[in-house]
CSV table of C-alpha atoms in Angstrom, one decimal:
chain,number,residue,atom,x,y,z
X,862,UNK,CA,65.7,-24.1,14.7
X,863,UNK,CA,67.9,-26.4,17.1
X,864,UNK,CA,70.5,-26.2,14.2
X,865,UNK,CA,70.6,-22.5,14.4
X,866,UNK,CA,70.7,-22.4,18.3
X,867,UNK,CA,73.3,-25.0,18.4
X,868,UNK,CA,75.8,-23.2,15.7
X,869,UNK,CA,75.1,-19.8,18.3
X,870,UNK,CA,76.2,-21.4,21.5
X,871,UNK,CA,79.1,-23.2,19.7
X,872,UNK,CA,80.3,-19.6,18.4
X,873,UNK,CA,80.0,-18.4,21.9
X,874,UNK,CA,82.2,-21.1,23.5
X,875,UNK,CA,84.6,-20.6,20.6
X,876,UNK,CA,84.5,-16.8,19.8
X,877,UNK,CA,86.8,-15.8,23.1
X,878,UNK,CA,89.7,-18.4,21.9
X,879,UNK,CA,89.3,-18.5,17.8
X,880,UNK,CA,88.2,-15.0,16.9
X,881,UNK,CA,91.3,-14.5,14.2
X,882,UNK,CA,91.4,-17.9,13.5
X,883,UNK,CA,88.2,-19.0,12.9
X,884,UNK,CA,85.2,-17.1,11.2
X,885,UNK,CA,82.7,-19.5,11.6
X,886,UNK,CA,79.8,-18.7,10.1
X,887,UNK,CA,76.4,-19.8,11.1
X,888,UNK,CA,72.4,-18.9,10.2
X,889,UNK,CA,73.1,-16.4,12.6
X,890,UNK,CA,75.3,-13.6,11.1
X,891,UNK,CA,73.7,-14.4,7.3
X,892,UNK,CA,72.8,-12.0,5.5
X,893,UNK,CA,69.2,-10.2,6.1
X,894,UNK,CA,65.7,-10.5,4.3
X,895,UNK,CA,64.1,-7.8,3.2
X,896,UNK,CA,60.6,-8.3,3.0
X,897,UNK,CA,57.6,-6.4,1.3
X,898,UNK,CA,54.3,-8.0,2.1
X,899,UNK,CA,51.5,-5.7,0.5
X,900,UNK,CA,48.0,-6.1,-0.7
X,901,UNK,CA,46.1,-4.0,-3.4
X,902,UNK,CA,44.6,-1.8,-0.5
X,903,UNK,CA,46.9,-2.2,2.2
X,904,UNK,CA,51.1,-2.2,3.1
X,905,UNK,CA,52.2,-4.9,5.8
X,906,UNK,CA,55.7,-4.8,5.4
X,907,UNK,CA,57.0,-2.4,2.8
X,908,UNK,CA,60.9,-3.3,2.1
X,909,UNK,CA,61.6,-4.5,5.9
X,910,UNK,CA,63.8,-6.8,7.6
X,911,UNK,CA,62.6,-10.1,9.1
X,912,UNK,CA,64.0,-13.4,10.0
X,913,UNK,CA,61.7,-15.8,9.1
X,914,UNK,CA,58.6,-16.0,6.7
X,915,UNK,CA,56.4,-19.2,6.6
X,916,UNK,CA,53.5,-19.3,3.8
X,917,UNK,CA,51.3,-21.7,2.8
X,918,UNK,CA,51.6,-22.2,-1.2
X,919,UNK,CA,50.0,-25.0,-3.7
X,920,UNK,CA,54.2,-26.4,-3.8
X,921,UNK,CA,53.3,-27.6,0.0
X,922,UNK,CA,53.7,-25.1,2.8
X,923,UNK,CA,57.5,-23.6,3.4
X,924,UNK,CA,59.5,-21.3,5.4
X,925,UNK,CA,61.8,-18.6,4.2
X,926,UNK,CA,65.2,-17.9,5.6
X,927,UNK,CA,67.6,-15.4,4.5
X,928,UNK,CA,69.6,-17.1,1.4
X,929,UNK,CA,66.6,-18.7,0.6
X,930,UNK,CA,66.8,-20.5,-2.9
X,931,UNK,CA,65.3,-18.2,-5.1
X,932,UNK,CA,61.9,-19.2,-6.3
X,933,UNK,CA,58.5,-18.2,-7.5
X,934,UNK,CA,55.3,-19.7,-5.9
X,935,UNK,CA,51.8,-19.2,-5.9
X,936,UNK,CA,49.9,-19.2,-2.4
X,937,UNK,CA,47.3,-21.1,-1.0
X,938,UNK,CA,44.3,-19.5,1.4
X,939,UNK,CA,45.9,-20.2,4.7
X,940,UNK,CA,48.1,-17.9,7.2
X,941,UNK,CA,51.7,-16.5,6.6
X,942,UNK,CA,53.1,-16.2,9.5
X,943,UNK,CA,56.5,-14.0,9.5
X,944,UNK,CA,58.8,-13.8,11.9
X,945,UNK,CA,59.9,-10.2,12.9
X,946,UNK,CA,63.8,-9.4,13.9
X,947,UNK,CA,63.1,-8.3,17.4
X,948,UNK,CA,61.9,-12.2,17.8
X,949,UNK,CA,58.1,-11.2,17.7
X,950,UNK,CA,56.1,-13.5,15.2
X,951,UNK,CA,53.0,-11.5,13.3
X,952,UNK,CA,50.4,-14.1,11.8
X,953,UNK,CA,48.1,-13.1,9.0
X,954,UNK,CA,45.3,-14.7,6.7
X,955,UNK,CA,46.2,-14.6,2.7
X,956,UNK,CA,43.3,-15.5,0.5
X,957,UNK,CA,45.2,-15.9,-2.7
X,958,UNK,CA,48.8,-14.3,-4.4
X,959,UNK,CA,52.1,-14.6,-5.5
X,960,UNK,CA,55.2,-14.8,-3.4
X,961,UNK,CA,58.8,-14.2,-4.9
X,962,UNK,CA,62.0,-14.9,-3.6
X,963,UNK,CA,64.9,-13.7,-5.7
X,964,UNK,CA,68.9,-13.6,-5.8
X,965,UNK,CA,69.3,-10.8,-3.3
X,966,UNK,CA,67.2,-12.0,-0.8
X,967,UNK,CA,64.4,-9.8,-1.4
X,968,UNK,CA,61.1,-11.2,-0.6
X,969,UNK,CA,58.0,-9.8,-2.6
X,970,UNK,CA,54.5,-11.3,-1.1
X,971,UNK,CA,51.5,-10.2,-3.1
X,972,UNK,CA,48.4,-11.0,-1.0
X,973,UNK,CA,45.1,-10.3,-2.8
X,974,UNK,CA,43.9,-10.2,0.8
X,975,UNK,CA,45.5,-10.1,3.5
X,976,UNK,CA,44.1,-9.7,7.3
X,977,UNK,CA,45.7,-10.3,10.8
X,978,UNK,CA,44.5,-13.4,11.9
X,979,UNK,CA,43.2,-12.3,15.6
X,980,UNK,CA,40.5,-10.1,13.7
X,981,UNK,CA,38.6,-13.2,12.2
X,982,UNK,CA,35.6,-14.3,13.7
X,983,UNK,CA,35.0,-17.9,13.9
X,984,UNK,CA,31.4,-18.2,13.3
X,985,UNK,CA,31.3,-16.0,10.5
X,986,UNK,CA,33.9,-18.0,8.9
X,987,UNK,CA,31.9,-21.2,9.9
X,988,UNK,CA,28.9,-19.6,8.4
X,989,UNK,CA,30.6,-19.1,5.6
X,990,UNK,CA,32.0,-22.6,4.9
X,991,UNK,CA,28.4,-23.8,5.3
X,992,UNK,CA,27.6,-21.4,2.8
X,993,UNK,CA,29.7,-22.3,0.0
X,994,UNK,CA,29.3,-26.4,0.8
X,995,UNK,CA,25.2,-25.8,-0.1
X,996,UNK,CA,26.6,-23.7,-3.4
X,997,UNK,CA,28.6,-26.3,-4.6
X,998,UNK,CA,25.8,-28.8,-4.0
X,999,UNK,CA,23.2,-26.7,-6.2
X,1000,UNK,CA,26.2,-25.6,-8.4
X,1001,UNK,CA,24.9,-26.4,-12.0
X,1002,UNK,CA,27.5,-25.2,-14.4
X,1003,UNK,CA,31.7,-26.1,-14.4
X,1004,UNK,CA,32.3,-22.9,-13.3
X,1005,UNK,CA,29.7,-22.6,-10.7
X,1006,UNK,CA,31.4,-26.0,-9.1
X,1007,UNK,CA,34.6,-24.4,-9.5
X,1008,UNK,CA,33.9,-21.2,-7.7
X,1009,UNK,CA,31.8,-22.8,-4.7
X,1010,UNK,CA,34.9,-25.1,-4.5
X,1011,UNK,CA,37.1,-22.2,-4.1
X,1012,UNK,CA,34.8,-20.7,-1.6
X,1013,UNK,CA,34.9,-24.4,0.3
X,1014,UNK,CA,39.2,-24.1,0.2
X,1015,UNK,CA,39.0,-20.8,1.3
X,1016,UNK,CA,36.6,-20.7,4.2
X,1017,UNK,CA,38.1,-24.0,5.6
X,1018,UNK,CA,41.6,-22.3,5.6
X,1019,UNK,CA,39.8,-19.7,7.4
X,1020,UNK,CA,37.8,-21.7,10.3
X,1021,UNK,CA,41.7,-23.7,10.7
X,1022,UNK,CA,43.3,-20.2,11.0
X,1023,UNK,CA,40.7,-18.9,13.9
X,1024,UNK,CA,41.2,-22.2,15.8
Y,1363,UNK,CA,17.8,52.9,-34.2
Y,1364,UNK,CA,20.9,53.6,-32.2
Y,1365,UNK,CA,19.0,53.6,-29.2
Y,1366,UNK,CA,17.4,50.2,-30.0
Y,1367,UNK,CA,20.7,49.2,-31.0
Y,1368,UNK,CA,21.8,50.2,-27.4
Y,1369,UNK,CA,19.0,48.2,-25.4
Y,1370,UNK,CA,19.4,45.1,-27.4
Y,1371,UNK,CA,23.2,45.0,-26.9
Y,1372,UNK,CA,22.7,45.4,-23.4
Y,1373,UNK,CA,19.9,42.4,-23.2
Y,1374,UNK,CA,22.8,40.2,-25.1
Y,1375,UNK,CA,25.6,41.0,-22.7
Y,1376,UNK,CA,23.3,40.3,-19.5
Y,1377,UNK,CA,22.5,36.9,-20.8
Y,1378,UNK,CA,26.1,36.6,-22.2
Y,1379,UNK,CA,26.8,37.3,-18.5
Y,1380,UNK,CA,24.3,35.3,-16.9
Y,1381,UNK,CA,25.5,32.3,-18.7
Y,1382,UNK,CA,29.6,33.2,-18.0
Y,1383,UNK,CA,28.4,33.4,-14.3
Y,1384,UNK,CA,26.8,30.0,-14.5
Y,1385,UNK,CA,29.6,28.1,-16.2
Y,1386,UNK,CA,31.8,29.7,-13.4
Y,1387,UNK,CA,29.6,28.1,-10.8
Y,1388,UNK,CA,29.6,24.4,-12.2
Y,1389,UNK,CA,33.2,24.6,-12.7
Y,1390,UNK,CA,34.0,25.6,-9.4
Y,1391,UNK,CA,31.7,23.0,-7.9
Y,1392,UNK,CA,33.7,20.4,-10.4
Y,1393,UNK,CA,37.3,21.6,-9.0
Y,1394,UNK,CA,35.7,20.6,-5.2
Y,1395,UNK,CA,33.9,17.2,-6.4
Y,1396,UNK,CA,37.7,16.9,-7.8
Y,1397,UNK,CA,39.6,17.5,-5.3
Y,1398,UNK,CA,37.6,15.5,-2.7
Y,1399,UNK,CA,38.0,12.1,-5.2
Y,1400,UNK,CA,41.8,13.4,-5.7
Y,1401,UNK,CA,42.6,13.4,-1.7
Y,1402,UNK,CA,40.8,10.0,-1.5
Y,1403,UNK,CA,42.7,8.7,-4.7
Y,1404,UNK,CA,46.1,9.7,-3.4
Y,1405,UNK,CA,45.0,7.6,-0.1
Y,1406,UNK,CA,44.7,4.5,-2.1
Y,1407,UNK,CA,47.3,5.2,-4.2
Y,1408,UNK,CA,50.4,5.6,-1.2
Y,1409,UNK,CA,48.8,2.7,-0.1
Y,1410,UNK,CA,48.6,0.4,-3.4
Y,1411,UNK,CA,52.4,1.8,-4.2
Y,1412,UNK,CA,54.4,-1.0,-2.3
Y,1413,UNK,CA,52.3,-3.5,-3.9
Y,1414,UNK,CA,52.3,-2.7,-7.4
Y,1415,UNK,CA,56.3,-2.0,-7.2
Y,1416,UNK,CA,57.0,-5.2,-5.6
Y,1417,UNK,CA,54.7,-6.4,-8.7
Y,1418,UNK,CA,57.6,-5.8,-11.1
Y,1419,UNK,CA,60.3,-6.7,-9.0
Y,1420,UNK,CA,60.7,-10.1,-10.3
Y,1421,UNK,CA,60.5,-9.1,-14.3
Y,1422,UNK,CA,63.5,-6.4,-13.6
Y,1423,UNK,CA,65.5,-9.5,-11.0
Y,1424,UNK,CA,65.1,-12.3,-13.3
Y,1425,UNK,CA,66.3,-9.8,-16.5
Y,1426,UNK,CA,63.4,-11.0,-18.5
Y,1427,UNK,CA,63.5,-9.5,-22.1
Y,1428,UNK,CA,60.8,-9.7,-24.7
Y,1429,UNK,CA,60.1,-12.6,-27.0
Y,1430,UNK,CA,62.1,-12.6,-30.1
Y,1431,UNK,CA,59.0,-13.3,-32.2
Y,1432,UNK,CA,56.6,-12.0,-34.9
Y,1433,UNK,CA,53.3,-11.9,-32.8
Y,1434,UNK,CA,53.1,-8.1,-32.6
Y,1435,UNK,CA,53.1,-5.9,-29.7
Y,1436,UNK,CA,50.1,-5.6,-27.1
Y,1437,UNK,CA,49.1,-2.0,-25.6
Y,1438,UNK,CA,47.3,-1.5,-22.6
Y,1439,UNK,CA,46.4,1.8,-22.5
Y,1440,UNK,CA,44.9,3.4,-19.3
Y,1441,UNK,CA,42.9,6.2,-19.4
Y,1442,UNK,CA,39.0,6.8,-18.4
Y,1443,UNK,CA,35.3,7.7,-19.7
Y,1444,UNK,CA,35.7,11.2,-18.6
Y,1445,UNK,CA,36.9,14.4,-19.9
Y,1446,UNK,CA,37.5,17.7,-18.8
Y,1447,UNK,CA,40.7,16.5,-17.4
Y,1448,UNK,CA,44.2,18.2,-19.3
Y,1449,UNK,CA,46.3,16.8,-20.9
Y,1450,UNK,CA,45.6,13.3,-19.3
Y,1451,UNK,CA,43.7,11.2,-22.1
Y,1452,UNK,CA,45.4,13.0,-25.4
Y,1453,UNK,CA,49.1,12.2,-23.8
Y,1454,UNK,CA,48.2,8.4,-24.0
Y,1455,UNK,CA,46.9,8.6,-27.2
Y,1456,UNK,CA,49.7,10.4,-28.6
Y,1457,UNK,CA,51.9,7.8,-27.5
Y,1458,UNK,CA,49.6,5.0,-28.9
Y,1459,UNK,CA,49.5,6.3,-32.0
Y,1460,UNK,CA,53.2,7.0,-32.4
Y,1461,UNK,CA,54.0,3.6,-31.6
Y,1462,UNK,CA,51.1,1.9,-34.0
Y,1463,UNK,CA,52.8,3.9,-36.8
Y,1464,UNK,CA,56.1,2.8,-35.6
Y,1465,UNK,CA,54.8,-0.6,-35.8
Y,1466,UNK,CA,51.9,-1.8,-37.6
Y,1467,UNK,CA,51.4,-5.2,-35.9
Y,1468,UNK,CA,49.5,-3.7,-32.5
Y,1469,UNK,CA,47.1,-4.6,-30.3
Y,1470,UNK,CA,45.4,-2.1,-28.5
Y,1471,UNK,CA,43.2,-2.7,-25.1
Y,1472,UNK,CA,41.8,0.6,-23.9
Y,1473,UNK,CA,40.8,0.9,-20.4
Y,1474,UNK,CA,38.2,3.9,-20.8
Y,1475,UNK,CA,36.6,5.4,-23.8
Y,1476,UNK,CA,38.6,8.4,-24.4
Y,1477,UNK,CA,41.1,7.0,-25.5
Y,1478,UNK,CA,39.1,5.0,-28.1
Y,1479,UNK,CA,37.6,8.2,-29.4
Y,1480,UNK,CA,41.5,9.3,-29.9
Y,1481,UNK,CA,42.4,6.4,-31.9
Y,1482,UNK,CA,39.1,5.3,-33.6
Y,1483,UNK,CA,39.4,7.5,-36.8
Y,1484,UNK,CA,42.9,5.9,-38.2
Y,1485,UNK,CA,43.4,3.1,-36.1
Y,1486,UNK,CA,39.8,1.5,-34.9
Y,1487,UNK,CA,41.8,-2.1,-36.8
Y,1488,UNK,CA,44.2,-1.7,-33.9
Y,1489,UNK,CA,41.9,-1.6,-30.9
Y,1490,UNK,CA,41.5,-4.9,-29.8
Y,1491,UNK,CA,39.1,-4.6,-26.5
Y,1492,UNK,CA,37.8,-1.5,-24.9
Y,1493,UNK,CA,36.6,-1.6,-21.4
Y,1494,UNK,CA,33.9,1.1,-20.4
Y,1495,UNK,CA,32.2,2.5,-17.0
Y,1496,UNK,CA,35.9,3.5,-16.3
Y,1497,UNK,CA,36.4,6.3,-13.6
Y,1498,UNK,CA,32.8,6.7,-11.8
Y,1499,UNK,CA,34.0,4.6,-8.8
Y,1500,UNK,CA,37.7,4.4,-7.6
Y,1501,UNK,CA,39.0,1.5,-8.9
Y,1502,UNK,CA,38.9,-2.4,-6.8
Y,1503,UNK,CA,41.1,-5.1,-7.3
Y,1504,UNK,CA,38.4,-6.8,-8.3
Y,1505,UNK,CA,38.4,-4.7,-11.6
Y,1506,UNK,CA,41.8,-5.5,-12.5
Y,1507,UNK,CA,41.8,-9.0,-12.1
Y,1508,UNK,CA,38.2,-8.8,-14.6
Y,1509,UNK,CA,39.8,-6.8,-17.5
Y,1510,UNK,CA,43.0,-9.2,-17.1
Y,1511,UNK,CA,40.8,-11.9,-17.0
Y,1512,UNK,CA,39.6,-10.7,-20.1
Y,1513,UNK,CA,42.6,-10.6,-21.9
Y,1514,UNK,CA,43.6,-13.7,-20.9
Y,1515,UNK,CA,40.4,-15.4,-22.5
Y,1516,UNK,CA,40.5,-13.4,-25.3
Y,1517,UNK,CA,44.2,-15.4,-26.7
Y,1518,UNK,CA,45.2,-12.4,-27.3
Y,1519,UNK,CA,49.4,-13.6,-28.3
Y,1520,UNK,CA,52.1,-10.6,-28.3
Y,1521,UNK,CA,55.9,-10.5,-28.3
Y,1522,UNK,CA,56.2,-7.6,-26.5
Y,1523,UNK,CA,53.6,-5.7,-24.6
Y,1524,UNK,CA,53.2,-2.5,-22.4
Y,1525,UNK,CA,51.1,-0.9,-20.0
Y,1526,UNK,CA,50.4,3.4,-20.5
Y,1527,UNK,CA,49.3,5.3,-17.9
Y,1528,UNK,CA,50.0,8.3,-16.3
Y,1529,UNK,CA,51.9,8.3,-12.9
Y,1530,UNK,CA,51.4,10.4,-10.5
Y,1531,UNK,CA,54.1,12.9,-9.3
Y,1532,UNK,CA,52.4,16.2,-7.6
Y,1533,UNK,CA,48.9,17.7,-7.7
Y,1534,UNK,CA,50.5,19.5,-10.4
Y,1535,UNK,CA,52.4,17.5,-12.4
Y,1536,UNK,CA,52.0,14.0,-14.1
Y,1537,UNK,CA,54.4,11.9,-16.2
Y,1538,UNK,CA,53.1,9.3,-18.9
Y,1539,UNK,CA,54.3,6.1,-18.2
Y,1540,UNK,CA,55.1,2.9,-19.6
Y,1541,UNK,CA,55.1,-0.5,-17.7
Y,1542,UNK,CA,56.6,-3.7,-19.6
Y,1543,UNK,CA,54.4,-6.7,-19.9
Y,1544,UNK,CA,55.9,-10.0,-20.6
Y,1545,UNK,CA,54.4,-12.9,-22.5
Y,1546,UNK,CA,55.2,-16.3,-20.9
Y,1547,UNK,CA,57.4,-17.2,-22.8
Y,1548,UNK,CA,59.6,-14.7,-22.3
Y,1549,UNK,CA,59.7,-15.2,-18.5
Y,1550,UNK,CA,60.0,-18.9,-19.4
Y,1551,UNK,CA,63.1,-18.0,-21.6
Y,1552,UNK,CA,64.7,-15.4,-19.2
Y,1553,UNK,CA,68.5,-15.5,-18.5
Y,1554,UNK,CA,68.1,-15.4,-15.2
Y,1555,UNK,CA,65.3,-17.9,-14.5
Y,1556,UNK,CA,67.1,-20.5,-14.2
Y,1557,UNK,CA,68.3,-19.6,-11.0
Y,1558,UNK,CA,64.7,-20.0,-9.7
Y,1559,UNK,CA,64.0,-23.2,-7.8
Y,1560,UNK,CA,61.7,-25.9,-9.3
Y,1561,UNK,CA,59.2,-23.8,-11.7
Y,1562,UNK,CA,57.0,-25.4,-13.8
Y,1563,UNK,CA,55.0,-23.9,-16.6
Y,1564,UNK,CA,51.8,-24.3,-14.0
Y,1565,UNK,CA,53.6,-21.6,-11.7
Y,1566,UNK,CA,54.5,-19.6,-14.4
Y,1567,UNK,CA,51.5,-19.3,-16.1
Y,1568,UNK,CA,49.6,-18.5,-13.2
Y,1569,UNK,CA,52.5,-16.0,-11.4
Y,1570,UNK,CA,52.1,-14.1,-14.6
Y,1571,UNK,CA,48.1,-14.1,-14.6
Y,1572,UNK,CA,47.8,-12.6,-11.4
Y,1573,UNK,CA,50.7,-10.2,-12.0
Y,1574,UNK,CA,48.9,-9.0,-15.2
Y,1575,UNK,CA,46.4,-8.0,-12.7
Y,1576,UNK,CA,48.6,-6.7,-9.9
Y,1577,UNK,CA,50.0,-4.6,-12.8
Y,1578,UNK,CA,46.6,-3.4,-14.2
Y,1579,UNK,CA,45.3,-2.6,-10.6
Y,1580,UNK,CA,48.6,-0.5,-10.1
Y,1581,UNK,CA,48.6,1.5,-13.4
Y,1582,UNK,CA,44.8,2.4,-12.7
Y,1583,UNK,CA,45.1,3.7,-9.6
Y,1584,UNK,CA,48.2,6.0,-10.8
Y,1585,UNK,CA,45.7,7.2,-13.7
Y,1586,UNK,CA,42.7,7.8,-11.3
Y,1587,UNK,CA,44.7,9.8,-9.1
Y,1588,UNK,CA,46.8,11.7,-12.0
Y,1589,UNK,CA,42.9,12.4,-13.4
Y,1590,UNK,CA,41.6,13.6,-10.6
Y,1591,UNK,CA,44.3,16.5,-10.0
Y,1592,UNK,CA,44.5,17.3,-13.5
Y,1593,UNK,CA,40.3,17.8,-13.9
Y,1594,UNK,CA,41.4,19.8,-10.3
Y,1595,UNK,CA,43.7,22.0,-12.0
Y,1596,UNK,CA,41.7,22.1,-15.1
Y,1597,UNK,CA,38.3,23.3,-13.7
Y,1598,UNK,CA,40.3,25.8,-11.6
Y,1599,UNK,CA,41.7,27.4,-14.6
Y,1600,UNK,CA,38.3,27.4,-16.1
Y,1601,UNK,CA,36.7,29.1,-13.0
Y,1602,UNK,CA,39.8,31.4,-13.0
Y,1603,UNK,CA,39.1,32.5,-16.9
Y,1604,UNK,CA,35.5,32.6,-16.4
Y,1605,UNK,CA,35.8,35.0,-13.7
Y,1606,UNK,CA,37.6,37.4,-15.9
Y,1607,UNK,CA,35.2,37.2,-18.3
Y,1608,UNK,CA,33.1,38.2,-16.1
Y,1609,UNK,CA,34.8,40.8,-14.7
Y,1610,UNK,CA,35.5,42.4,-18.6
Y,1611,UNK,CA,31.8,41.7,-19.4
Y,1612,UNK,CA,30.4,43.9,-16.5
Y,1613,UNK,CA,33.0,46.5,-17.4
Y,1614,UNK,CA,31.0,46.4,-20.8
Y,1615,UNK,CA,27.7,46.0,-19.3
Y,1616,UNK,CA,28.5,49.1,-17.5
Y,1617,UNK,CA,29.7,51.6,-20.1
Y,1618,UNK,CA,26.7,50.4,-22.4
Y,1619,UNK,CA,24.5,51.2,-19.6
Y,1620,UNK,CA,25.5,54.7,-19.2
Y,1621,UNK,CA,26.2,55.5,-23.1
Y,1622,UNK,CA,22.3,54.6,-23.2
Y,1623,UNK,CA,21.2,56.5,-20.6
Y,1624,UNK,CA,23.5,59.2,-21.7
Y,1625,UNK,CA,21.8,58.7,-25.5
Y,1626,UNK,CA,18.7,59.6,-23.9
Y,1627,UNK,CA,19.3,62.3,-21.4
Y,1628,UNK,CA,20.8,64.0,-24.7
Y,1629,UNK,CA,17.4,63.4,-26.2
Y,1630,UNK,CA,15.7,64.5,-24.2
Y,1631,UNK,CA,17.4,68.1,-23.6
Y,1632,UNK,CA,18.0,68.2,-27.3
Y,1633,UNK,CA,14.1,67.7,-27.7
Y,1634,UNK,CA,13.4,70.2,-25.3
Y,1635,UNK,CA,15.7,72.6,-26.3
Y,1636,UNK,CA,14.0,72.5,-29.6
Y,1637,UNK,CA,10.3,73.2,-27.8
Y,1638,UNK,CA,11.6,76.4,-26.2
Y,1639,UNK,CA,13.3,77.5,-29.4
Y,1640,UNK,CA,10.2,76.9,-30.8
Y,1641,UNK,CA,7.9,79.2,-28.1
């Protein structure tokens, strides 16, 4: 981020003088993002463009820019938080998906759900991580451990997201 | 004996009417139960859209082609348990059984049993899984991610696969569809994938297991809502025939009314005619 101011204010100081000369180019004049963000019931962002995207995936948590590698990842329950051209940051809870980043800067983020995280309630999600720790504790079967420690990775990613 | 005739052709087109007028009724209150599961269907359908196309963004940017391979092709055919709908469940199988013909080495998964009723005479070899209670509720995500779950347990091993189903275009008007579906290893052999960042078969196994979902979840809501308008149309037609039925029935009713009353009024004065003659 102090990379990207820097490169502005240099262009500024430069821009009056060097304009023929020199077409410096910084983060700021690359090329946009275009982001859809969409689950199976709902559309977030449907072909839009952004300036920033940070998601939480099982490859460690990263942050999108335009010209972005491309890449495939698979995300974690956590919050995506993306940042919106007008400098306005949105922040929403995924429980599971894909994300895809290809050649042409197009972002594809396939949430199986996806709510914004100011309409989480912190108790329920604290109930809910009580919940699944006694489930895995009676769980029985492989499976049965599996899916309460799902549950566990999920509602902890929720009670960090209300906090 | 002509006049018995008379009364018992007009007892068989009263109940020939009564029954006309009743299959008029239940159609028209099937067109309404349509059209209410339609509007919701095309709710949840604009809304699903962005998400099911963004679903097969990355098969048409990374240029992934089928396997070159021998393991046979892999249907997915989407259609439901009901009928009374068009065209919607006999376009699918059409196209199913075209392309078993074409190619003997298919698998077919049916979502719905109407389409397994098409293809169960010649080719019940073919049909690898069927999925049933298709159509009552609109369809969860939940759903998808069970039937591709299925699949995926089942080892099922293709070359080249495909989704069927029919998208939606206007209340009007569907088109039957076809969605690819890639095995891993043709993403893994992909020309383009390369130029994706540190991949490992981990991520590509499960990017394509929840995408087989993602895809499934899309095609079925296209299908529900292509169903629903169809069965609209359809039971609007039928209400539409029924009612002239009707109308060319009571014409009918009508003149065999008053040919029997005329039949007896003749009687009648003929037979009393004859008394005066007689005095």
């Amino acid at each position: 981020m102090e990379r990207m101011a820097l490169t502005r204010s240099a262009l500024r100081l430069f821009s009056g003088r060097f304009t023929q000369a020199c077409q410096v180019r910084g983060y700021a004049d690359a090329p946009s993002m275009s982001l859809t963000f969409a689950a199976p019931s709902q559309v977030l962002y449907n072909n839009i463009s952004v300036k920033q995207i940070d998601v939480p995936s099982f490859s460690g948590s990263f942050g999108i820019l335009p010209a972005h590698v491309p890449t495939l990842a698979v995300l974690k329950p956590g919050v995506v938080t993306v940042f919106e051209n007008d400098g306005s940051t949105k922040k929403f809870f995924v429980s599971s998906g894909t994300v895809t980043i290809n050649e042409d800067s197009t972002v594809q983020l396939l949430a199986e759900e996806a709510v914004p995280v100011d309409t989480l309630d912190i108790s329920a999600a604290k109930e809910l991580l009580a919940q699944s720790q006694s489930q895995l504790a009676s769980a029985s079967s492989e499976v049965a451990k599996a899916e309460a420690e799902i549950s566990i990775e999920v509602s902890e990613a929720l009670v960090k997201a209300c906090e | 004996s002509q006049q018995v005739r008379g009364m018992a052709t007009l007892k068989m087109i009263s109940i020939r009417l009564k029954s006309v007028k009743n299959i008029q009724k239940i159609t028209q209150s099937m067109k309404m139960v349509s059209a209410a599961k339609y509007t919701k269907a095309e709710r949840e359908l604009k809304l699903a859209r962005p998400y099911g196309i963004g679903a097969q963004e990355f098969y048409k940017k990374a240029e992934v082609k089928d396997e070159e391979g021998e393991k046979g092709q892999l249907i997915i055919a989407v259609s439901s348990d009901r009928g009374l709908c068009g065209a919607v469940h006999s376009s699918i199988g059409r196209i199913v059984k075209t392309d078993i013909a074409a190619n003997p080495n298919t698998k077919v998964v049916t979502v719905g049993d109407k389409v397994r009723n098409i293809l169960q005479r010649l080719y019940a070899k073919n049909i690898a899984m069927v999925v049933t209670e298709v159509g009552r509720k609109p369809a969860v995500f939940g759903d998808a991610a069970l039937v591709a779950q299925s699949i995926i347990n089942s080892g099922i091993e293709f070359s080249k696969g495909k989704i069927l189903f029919n998208a939606f275009r206007t209340v009007v008007s569907f088109r039957t569809t076809e969605m690819p579906l890639y095995s891993q290893n043709a993403v893994a052999n992909a020309s383009k994938l390369p130029v994706y960042d540190s991949l490992d078969s981990d991520v590509i196994q499960s990017y394509t297991e929840f995408s087989l979902a993602s895809l499934l979840f899309y095609s079925m809501k296209e299908n529900a809502t292509s169903e629903q308008s169809s069965r609209m149309t359809a039971m609007d037609n039928a209400s539409k025939n029924a009612g002239e039925m009707i109308d060319k029935l009571t014409m009918t009713f009508n003149r065999t009314r008053q040919a029997v009353i005329t039949r007896e009024l003749i009687e009648i004065i003929s037979g009393a005619a004859a008394l005066e003659t007689k005095n």
